[in-house]
PDB file of C-alpha atoms in Angstrom:
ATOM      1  CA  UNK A  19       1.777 -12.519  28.421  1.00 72.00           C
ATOM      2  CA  UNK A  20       3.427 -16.104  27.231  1.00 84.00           C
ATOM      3  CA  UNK A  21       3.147 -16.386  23.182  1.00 94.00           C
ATOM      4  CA  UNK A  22       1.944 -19.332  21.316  1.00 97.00           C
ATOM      5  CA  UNK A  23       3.859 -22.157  22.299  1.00 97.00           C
ATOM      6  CA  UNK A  24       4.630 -25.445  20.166  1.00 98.00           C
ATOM      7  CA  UNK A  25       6.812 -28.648  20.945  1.00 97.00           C
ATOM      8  CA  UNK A  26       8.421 -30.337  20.284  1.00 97.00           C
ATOM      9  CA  UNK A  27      10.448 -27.987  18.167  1.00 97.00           C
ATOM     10  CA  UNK A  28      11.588 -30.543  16.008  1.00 97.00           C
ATOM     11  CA  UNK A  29      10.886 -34.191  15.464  1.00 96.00           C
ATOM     12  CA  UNK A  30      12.277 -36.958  12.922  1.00 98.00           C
ATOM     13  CA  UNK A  31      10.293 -39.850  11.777  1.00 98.00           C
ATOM     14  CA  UNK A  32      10.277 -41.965   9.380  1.00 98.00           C
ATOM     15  CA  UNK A  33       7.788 -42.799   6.319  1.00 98.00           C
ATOM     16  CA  UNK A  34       4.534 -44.605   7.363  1.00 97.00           C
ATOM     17  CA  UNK A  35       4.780 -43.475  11.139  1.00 98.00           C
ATOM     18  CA  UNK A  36       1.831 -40.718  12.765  1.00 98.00           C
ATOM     19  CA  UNK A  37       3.038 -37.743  14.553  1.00 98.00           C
ATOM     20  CA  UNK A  38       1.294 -35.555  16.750  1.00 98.00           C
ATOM     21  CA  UNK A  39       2.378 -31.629  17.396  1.00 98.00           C
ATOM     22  CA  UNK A  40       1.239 -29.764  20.017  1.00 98.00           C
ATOM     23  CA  UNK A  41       0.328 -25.942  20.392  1.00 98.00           C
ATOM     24  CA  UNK A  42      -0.767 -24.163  23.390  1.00 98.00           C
ATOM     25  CA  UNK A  43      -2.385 -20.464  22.375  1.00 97.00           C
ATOM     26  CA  UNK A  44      -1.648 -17.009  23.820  1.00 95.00           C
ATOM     27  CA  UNK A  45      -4.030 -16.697  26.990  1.00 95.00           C
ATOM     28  CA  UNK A  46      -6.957 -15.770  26.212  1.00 92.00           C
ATOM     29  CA  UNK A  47      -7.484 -16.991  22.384  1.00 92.00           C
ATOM     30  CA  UNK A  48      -9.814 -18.963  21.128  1.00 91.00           C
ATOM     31  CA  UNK A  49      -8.483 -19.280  17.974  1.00 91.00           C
ATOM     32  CA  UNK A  50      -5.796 -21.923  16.544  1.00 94.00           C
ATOM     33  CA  UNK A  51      -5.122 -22.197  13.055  1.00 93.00           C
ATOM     34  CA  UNK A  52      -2.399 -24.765  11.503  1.00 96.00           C
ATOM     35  CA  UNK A  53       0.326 -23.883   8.511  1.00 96.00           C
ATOM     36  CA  UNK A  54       2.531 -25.899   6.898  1.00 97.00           C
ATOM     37  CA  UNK A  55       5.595 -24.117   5.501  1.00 96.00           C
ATOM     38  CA  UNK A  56       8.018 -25.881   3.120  1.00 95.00           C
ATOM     39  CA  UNK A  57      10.226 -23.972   0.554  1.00 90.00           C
ATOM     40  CA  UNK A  58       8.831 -25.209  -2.196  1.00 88.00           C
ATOM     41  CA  UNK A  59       4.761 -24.097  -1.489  1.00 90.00           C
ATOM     42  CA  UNK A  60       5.411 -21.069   1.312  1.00 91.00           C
ATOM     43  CA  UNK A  61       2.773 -21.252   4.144  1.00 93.00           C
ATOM     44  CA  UNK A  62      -0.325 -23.356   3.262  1.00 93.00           C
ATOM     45  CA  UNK A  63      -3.434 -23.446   5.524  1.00 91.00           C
ATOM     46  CA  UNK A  64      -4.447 -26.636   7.077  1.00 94.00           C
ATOM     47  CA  UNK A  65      -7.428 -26.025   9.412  1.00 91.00           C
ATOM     48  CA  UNK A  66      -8.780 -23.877  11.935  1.00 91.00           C
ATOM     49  CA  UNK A  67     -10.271 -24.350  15.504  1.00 92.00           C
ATOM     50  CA  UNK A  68     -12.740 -21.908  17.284  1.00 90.00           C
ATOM     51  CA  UNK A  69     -14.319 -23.234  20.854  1.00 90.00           C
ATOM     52  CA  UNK A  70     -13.187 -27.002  19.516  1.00 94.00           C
ATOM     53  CA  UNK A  71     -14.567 -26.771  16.156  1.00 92.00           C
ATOM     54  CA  UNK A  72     -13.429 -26.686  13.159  1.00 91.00           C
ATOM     55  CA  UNK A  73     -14.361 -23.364  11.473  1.00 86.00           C
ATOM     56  CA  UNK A  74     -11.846 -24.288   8.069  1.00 85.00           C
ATOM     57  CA  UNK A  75     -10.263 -26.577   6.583  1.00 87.00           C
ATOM     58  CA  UNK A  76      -7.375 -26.135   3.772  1.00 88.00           C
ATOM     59  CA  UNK A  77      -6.696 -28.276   1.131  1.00 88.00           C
ATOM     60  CA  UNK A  78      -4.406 -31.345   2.727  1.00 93.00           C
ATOM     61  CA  UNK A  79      -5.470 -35.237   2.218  1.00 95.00           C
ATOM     62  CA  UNK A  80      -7.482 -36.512   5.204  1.00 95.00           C
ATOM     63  CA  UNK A  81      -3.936 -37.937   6.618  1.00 97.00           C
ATOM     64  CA  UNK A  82      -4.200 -34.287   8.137  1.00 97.00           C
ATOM     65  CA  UNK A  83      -6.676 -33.779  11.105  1.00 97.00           C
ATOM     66  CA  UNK A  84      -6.576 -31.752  14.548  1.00 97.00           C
ATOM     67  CA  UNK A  85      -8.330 -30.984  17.341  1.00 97.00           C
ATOM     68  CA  UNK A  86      -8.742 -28.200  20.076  1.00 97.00           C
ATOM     69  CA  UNK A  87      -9.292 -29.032  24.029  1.00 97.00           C
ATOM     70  CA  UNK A  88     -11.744 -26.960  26.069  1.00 96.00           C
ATOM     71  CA  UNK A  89      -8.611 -24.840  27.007  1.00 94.00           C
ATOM     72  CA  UNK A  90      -8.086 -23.811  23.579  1.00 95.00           C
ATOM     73  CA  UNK A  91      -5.201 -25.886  23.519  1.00 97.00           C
ATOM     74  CA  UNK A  92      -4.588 -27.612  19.705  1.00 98.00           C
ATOM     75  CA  UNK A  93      -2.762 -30.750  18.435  1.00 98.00           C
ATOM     76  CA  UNK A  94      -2.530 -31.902  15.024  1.00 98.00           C
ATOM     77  CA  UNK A  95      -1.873 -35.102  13.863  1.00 98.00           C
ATOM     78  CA  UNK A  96      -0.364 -36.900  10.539  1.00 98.00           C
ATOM     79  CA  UNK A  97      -0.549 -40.403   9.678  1.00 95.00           C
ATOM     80  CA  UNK A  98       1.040 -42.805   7.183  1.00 97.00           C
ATOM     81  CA  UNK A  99       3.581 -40.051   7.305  1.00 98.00           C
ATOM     82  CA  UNK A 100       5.018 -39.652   3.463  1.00 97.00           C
ATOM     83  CA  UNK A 101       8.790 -37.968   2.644  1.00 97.00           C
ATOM     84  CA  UNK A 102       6.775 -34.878   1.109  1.00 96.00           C
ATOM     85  CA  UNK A 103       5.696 -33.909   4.655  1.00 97.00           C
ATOM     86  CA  UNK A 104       8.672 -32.902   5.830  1.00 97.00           C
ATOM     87  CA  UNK A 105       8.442 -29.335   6.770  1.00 97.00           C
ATOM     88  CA  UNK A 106       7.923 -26.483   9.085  1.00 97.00           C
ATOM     89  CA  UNK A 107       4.456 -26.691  10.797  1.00 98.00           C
ATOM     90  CA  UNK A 108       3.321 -23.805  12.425  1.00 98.00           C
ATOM     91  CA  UNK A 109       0.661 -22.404  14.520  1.00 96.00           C
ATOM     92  CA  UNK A 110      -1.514 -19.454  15.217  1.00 95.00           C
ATOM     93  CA  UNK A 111      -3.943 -18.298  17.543  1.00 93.00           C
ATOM     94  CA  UNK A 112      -6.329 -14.899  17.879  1.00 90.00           C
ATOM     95  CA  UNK A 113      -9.209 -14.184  19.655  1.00 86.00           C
ATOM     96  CA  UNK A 114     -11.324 -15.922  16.930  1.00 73.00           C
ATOM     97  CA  UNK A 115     -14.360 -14.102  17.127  1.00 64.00           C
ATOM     98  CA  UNK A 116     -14.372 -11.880  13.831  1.00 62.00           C
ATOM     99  CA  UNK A 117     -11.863 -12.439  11.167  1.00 61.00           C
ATOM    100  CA  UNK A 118      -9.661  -9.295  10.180  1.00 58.00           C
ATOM    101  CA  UNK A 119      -7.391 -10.188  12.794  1.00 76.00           C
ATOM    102  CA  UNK A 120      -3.835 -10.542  13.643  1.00 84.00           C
ATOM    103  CA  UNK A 121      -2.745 -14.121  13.922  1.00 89.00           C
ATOM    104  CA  UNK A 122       0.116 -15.218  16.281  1.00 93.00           C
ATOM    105  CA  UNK A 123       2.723 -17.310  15.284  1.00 96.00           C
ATOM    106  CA  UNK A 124       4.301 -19.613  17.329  1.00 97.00           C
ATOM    107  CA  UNK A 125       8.270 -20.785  16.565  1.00 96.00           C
ATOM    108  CA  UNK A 126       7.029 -23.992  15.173  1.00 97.00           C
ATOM    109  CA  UNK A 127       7.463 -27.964  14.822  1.00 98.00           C
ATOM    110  CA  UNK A 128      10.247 -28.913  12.570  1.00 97.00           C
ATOM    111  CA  UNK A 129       9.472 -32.661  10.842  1.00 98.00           C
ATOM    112  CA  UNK A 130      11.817 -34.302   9.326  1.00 98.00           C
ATOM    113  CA  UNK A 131      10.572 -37.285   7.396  1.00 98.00           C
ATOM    114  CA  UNK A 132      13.302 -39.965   6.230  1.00 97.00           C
TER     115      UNK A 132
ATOM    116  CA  UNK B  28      -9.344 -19.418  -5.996  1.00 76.00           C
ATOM    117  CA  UNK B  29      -7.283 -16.811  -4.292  1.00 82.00           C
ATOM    118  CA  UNK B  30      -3.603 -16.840  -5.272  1.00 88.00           C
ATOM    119  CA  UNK B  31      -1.330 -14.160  -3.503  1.00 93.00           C
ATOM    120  CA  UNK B  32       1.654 -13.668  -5.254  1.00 94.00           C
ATOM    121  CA  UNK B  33       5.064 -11.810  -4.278  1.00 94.00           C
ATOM    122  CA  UNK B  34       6.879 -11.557  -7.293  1.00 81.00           C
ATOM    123  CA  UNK B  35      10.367 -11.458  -6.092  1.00 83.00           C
ATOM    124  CA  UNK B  36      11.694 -13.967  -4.404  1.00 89.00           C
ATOM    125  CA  UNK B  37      14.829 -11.685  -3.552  1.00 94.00           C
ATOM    126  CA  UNK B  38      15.624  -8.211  -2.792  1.00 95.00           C
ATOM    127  CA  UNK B  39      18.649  -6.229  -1.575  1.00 96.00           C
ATOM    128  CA  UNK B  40      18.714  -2.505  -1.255  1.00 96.00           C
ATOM    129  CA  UNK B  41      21.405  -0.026   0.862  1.00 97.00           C
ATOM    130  CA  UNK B  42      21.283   0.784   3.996  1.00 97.00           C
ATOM    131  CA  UNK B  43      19.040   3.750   4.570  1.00 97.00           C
ATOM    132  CA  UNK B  44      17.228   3.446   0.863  1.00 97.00           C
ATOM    133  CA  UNK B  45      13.463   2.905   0.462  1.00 98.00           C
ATOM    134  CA  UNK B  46      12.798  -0.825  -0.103  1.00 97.00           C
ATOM    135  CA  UNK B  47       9.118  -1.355  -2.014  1.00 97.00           C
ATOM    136  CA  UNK B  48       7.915  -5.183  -2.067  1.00 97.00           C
ATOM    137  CA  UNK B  49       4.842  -6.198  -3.976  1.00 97.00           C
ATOM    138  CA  UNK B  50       1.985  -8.446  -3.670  1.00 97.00           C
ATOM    139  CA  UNK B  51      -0.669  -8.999  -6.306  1.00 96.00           C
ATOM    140  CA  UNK B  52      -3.524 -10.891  -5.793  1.00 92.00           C
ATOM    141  CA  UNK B  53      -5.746 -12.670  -8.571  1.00 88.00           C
ATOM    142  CA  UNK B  54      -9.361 -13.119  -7.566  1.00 82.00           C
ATOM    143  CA  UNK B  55     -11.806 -11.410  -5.456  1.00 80.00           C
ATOM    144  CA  UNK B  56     -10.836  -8.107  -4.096  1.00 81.00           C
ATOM    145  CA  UNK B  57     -10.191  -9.493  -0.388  1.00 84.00           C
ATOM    146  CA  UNK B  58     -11.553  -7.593   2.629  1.00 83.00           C
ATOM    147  CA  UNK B  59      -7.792  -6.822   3.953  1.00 88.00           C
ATOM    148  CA  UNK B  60      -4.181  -7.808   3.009  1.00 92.00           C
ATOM    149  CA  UNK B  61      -2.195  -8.481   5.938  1.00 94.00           C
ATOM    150  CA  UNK B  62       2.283  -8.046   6.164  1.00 97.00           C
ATOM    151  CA  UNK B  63       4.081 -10.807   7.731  1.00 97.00           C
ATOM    152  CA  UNK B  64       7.272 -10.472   8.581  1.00 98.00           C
ATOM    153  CA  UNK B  65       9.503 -13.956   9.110  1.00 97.00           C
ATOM    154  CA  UNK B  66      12.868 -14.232  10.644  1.00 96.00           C
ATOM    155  CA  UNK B  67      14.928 -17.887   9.798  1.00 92.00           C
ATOM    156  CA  UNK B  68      13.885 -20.764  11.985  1.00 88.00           C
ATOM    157  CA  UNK B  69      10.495 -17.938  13.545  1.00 93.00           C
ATOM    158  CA  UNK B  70       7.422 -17.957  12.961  1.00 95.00           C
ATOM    159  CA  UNK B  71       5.415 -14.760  10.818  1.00 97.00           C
ATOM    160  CA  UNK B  72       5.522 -11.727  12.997  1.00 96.00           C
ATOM    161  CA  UNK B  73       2.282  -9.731  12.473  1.00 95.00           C
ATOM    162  CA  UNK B  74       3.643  -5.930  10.948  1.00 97.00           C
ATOM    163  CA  UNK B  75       0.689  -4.485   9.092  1.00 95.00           C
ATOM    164  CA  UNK B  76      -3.312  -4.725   8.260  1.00 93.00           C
ATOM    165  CA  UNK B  77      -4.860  -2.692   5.643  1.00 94.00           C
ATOM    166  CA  UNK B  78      -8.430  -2.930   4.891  1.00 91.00           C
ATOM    167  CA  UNK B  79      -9.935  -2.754   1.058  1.00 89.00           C
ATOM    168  CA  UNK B  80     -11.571   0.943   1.696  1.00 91.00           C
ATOM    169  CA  UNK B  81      -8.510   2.064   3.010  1.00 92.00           C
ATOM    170  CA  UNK B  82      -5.476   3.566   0.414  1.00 89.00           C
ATOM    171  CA  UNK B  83      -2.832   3.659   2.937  1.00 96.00           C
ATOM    172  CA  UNK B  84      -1.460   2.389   6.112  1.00 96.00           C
ATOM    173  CA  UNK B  85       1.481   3.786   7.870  1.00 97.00           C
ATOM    174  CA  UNK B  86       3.388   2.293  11.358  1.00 95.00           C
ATOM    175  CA  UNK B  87       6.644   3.973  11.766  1.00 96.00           C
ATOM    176  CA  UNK B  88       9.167   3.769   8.904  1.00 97.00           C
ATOM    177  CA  UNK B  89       6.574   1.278   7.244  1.00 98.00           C
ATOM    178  CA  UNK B  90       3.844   1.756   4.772  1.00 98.00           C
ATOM    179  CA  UNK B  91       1.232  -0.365   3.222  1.00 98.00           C
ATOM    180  CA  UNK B  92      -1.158   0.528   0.355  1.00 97.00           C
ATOM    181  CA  UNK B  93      -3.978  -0.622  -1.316  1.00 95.00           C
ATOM    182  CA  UNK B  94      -4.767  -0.404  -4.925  1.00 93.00           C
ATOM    183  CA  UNK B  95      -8.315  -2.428  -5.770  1.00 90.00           C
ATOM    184  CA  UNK B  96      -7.802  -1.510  -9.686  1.00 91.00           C
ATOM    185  CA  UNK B  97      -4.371  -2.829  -9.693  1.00 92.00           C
ATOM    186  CA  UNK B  98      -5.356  -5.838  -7.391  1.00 92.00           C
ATOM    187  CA  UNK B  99      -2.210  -5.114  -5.693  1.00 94.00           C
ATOM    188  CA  UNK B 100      -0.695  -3.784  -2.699  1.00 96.00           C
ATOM    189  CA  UNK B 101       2.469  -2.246  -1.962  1.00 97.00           C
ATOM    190  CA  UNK B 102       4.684  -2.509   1.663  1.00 98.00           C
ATOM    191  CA  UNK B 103       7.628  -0.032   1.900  1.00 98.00           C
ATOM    192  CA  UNK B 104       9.950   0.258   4.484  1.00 98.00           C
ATOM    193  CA  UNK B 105      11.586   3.561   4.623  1.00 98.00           C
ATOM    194  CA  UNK B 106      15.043   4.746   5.866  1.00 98.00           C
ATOM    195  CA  UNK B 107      16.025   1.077   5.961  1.00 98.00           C
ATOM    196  CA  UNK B 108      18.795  -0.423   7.953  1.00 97.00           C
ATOM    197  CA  UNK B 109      20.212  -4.072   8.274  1.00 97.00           C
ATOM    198  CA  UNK B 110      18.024  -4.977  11.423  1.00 98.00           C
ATOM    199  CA  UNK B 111      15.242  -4.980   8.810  1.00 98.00           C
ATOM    200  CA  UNK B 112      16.729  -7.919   6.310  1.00 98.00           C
ATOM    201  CA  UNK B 113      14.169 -10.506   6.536  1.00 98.00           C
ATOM    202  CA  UNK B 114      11.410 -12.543   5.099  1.00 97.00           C
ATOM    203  CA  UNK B 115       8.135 -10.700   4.128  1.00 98.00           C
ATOM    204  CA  UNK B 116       4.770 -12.489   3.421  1.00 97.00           C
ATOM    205  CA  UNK B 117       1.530 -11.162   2.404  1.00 96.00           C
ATOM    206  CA  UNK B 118      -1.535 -12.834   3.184  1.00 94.00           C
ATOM    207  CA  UNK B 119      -5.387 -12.772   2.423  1.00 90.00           C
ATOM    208  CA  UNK B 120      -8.154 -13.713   4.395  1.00 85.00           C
ATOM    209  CA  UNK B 121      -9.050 -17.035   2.511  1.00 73.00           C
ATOM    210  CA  UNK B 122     -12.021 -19.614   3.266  1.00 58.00           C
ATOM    211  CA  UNK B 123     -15.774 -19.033   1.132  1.00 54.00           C
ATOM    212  CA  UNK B 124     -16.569 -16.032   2.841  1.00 54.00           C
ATOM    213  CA  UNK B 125     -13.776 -15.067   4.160  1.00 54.00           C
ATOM    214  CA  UNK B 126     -14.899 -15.892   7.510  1.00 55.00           C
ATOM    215  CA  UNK B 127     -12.836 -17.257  10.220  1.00 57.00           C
ATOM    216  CA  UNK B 128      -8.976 -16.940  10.505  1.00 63.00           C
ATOM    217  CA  UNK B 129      -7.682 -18.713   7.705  1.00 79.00           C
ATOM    218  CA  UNK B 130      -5.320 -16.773   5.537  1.00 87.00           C
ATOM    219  CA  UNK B 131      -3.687 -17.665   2.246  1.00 90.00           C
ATOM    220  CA  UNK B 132       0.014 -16.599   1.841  1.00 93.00           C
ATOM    221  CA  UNK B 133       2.267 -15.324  -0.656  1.00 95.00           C
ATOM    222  CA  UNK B 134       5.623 -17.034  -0.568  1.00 95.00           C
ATOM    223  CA  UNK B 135       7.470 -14.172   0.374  1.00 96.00           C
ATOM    224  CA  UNK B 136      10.089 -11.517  -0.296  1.00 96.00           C
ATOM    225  CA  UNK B 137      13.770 -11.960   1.289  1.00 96.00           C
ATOM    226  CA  UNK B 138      14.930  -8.688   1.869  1.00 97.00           C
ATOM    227  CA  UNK B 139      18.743  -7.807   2.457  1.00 97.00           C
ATOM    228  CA  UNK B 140      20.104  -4.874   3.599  1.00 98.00           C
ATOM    229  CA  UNK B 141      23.635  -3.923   3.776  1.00 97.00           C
ATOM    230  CA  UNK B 142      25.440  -1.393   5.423  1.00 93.00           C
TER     231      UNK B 142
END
């Protein structure tokens, strides 16, 4: 079975730009939750997506949003990109229907903001 | 709100010595603790789930436990060898209810081991 995929793997942009990332779950999942990883923080939560809703959100300015396709598929999206946002985004997808669940990680989008 | 925390940032043990990592939480007693582990430039790697009525977990050379009136739990990895150095993250279901997916993490333990 192909893992959670994400591209692109890494991206540079520059302050005031809007990215998008992509992530395609593990067949099968329902579930896609978003992470942002930066050495400073660790992994903080962004949002969730079950059946293309959002089920949680994390604590991230409004700059932050997503969405899930009827395939389960995810993207997230930044705009007015700032320097501060530089950092390892990754994410996860489960079955979604109960929590206690293992989450799996993709390899992640790398942003570089300059 | 929930704050998992993984006091050391660092640890390096001997090849085929017991490593012990912590994680202390600071809230509500969550309804499991979950072990991460994280290779450089991968993402987590699922390990380990342990669920609040249960003391212990066990998968191989690792063990997980679960102590409610500490607020803590401990992860050991037993008979350990380099293959294991790595990143380790604990994480707690997080959200109101603790519904959904959403976990909050710790910021990790980098374990070395030489040989």
């Amino acid at each position: 079975k192909a893992g959670v995929t994400q591209t692109p793997r890494y991206l540079i942009k520059t302050r005031g730009q809007q990215v998008t990332l992509s992530c395609s779950p593990i067949s099968g999942h329902r579930s896609v939750s978003w992470y942002q990883q930066t050495p400073g923080q660790g992994l903080q939560f962004l949002f969730e997506y079950f059946s293309e809703t959002q089920r949680n959100k994390g604590n991230f300015p409004g700059r932050f949003s997503g969405r899930q396709f009827s395939n389960s598929r995810s993207e997230m999206n930044v705009s007015t990109l700032e320097l501060g946002d530089s950092a390892l985004y990754l994410c996860a997808s489960s079955l979604g229907a109960v929590y206690q669940e293992t989450q799996y990680f993709g390899p992640g989008t790398r942003l570089l903001v300059l | 709100s929930q704050k998992i925390e993984q006091n050391s940032e660092a640890l390096n043990i001997q090849e085929g010595k017991t490593a012990t990592l912590t994680c202390n939480y600071t809230n509500y007693s969550p309804a499991y603790l979950q072990w991460y582990r994280q290779d450089p430039g991968r993402g987590p790697v699922f390990l380990l789930l342990i669920r609040e009525n249960e003391k212990e977990k066990r998968k191989e050379r690792l063990k997980v436990t679960f102590d409610t009136t500490l607020k803590q739990s401990l992860f050991h990895i037993t008979a350990s060898q380099p293959a294991d150095s790595a990143t380790y993250l604990c994480a707690s279901p997080g959200g109101a209810n603790q519904a959904g997916t959403a976990l909050i993490f710790g910021k990790g333990t980098t374990l070395s081991v030489s040989s």
